């Protein structure tokens, strides 16, 4: 019951990022938002079905797939946000590996770091979308005034 506020704030933040990316972003931003929204939804389903008693294989697979997708987006991107997002996602995947290897770090702190990293990745997509939108807007203004 106490955690519902965090869930609602996270959902509003995630859906807002998706809408902003789909309305104002370029193809990379839309693809990045799609990947992250799909990973978020799949994670919700995986958490609901598995719980937190054992190592979450499903979440590890989802985060690894999101990492590979973000690496593919960042491969030839002229923008820097996909590289930052992929780097942050790599840290989240490394958190899963730390849990797998029974590192002495508390599991709750690893999950907290992974959740905070998710918000940073959303922020990367928002910043990338904003800059793409502004570049498109400036190009349109330049095109309009140069005629």
Coordinates of C-alpha atoms in Angstrom, one line a residue:
X1 CA 0.0 0.0 0.0
X2 CA 2.8 2.4 0.9
X3 CA 4.6 1.7 -2.4
X4 CA 1.7 2.7 -4.7
X5 CA 2.8 6.3 -4.7
X6 CA 6.1 5.4 -6.2
X7 CA 4.5 3.2 -8.8
X8 CA 2.2 6.0 -9.9
X9 CA 5.0 8.6 -10.1
X10 CA 7.1 6.1 -12.1
X11 CA 4.3 5.2 -14.4
X12 CA 3.4 8.9 -15.1
X13 CA 7.1 9.7 -15.7
X14 CA 7.5 6.7 -18.1
X15 CA 4.3 7.4 -20.1
X16 CA 5.1 11.1 -20.2
X17 CA 8.6 10.3 -21.6
X18 CA 7.0 8.0 -24.2
X19 CA 4.5 10.6 -25.3
X20 CA 7.1 13.3 -25.6
X21 CA 9.5 11.0 -27.6
X22 CA 6.7 9.9 -29.9
X23 CA 5.4 13.4 -30.5
X24 CA 8.6 15.4 -30.8
X25 CA 11.5 13.0 -31.2
X26 CA 13.3 11.6 -34.2
X27 CA 13.5 7.9 -35.3
X28 CA 16.1 7.0 -32.7
X29 CA 14.2 8.7 -29.9
X30 CA 11.0 6.9 -30.8
X31 CA 12.8 3.6 -31.1
X32 CA 14.6 4.2 -27.7
X33 CA 11.3 5.1 -26.1
X34 CA 9.6 2.0 -27.6
X35 CA 12.4 -0.3 -26.3
X36 CA 12.2 1.2 -22.9
X37 CA 8.4 1.2 -22.6
X38 CA 8.4 -2.5 -23.8
X39 CA 11.1 -3.4 -21.2
X40 CA 9.2 -1.6 -18.5
X41 CA 5.9 -3.3 -19.3
X42 CA 7.6 -6.7 -19.6
X43 CA 9.4 -6.1 -16.2
X44 CA 6.1 -5.4 -14.6
X45 CA 4.7 -8.7 -15.9
X46 CA 7.9 -10.6 -14.9
X47 CA 7.9 -9.2 -11.4
X48 CA 4.2 -10.0 -10.9
X49 CA 4.7 -13.6 -12.0
X50 CA 8.1 -14.4 -10.2
X51 CA 8.1 -12.4 -7.0
X52 CA 11.4 -11.6 -5.3
X53 CA 12.3 -14.9 -3.6
X54 CA 14.8 -16.2 -6.2
X55 CA 17.1 -14.6 -8.7
X56 CA 15.0 -12.9 -11.3
X57 CA 16.0 -14.6 -14.6
X58 CA 13.2 -12.9 -16.5
X59 CA 14.3 -9.4 -15.4
X60 CA 17.9 -10.2 -16.3
X61 CA 16.8 -11.3 -19.8
X62 CA 14.7 -8.2 -20.2
X63 CA 17.4 -5.9 -19.1
X64 CA 20.0 -7.7 -21.3
X65 CA 17.7 -7.4 -24.3
X66 CA 17.2 -3.7 -23.6
X67 CA 20.9 -3.3 -23.3
X68 CA 21.5 -4.9 -26.7
X69 CA 18.7 -2.7 -28.3
X70 CA 20.3 0.5 -26.8
X71 CA 23.7 -0.5 -28.1
X72 CA 22.2 -1.0 -31.5
X73 CA 20.6 2.4 -31.4
X74 CA 23.9 4.0 -30.2
X75 CA 26.0 2.2 -32.8
X76 CA 26.0 4.9 -35.5
X77 CA 24.1 7.6 -33.7
X78 CA 25.4 11.2 -34.0
X79 CA 23.7 12.0 -30.7
X80 CA 25.3 11.1 -27.4
X81 CA 22.1 10.2 -25.4
X82 CA 22.0 6.6 -26.8
X83 CA 25.6 6.0 -25.5
X84 CA 24.7 7.3 -22.1
X85 CA 21.5 5.2 -22.0
X86 CA 23.4 2.1 -23.0
X87 CA 26.1 2.7 -20.4
X88 CA 23.5 3.1 -17.7
X89 CA 21.7 0.0 -18.8
X90 CA 25.0 -1.9 -18.7
X91 CA 25.2 -0.9 -15.0
X92 CA 21.7 -2.3 -14.4
X93 CA 22.8 -5.6 -16.1
X94 CA 25.9 -5.7 -14.0
X95 CA 23.6 -5.4 -10.9
X96 CA 21.9 -8.6 -12.0
X97 CA 25.3 -10.2 -12.3
X98 CA 26.3 -9.0 -8.9
X99 CA 23.2 -10.7 -7.5
X100 CA 24.0 -13.9 -9.4
X101 CA 27.5 -14.1 -8.1
X102 CA 26.4 -13.6 -4.5
X103 CA 28.3 -10.5 -4.0
X104 CA 28.3 -9.2 -0.4
X105 CA 26.4 -6.0 -1.4
X106 CA 22.8 -6.0 0.0
X107 CA 20.3 -7.1 -2.7
X108 CA 17.9 -4.2 -1.7
X109 CA 20.6 -1.6 -2.4
X110 CA 21.3 -3.2 -5.8
X111 CA 17.6 -3.1 -6.7
X112 CA 17.4 0.5 -5.6
X113 CA 20.4 1.5 -7.7
X114 CA 18.8 -0.4 -10.7
X115 CA 15.6 1.5 -10.2
X116 CA 17.3 4.9 -10.1
X117 CA 19.3 4.0 -13.2
X118 CA 16.0 3.5 -14.9
X119 CA 15.0 7.1 -14.2
X120 CA 18.4 8.2 -15.5
X121 CA 17.8 6.3 -18.8
X122 CA 14.4 8.0 -19.1
X123 CA 16.1 11.3 -18.6
X124 CA 18.6 10.5 -21.4
X125 CA 15.7 9.8 -23.8
X126 CA 14.0 13.0 -22.7
X127 CA 17.1 15.1 -23.3
X128 CA 17.8 13.4 -26.6
X129 CA 14.2 14.1 -27.7
X130 CA 14.4 17.7 -26.6
X131 CA 17.6 18.3 -28.6
X132 CA 16.3 16.6 -31.7
X133 CA 13.1 18.6 -31.5
X134 CA 15.0 21.9 -31.1
X135 CA 17.3 21.0 -34.0
X136 CA 14.3 20.3 -36.2
X137 CA 12.7 23.5 -35.1
X138 CA 15.8 25.6 -35.9
X139 CA 16.2 23.9 -39.3
X140 CA 12.6 24.7 -40.1
X141 CA 13.1 28.3 -39.0
X142 CA 16.3 28.6 -41.1
X143 CA 14.5 27.2 -44.1
X144 CA 11.6 29.6 -43.7
X145 CA 13.8 32.7 -43.3
X146 CA 16.2 31.8 -46.1
X147 CA 13.5 31.9 -48.8

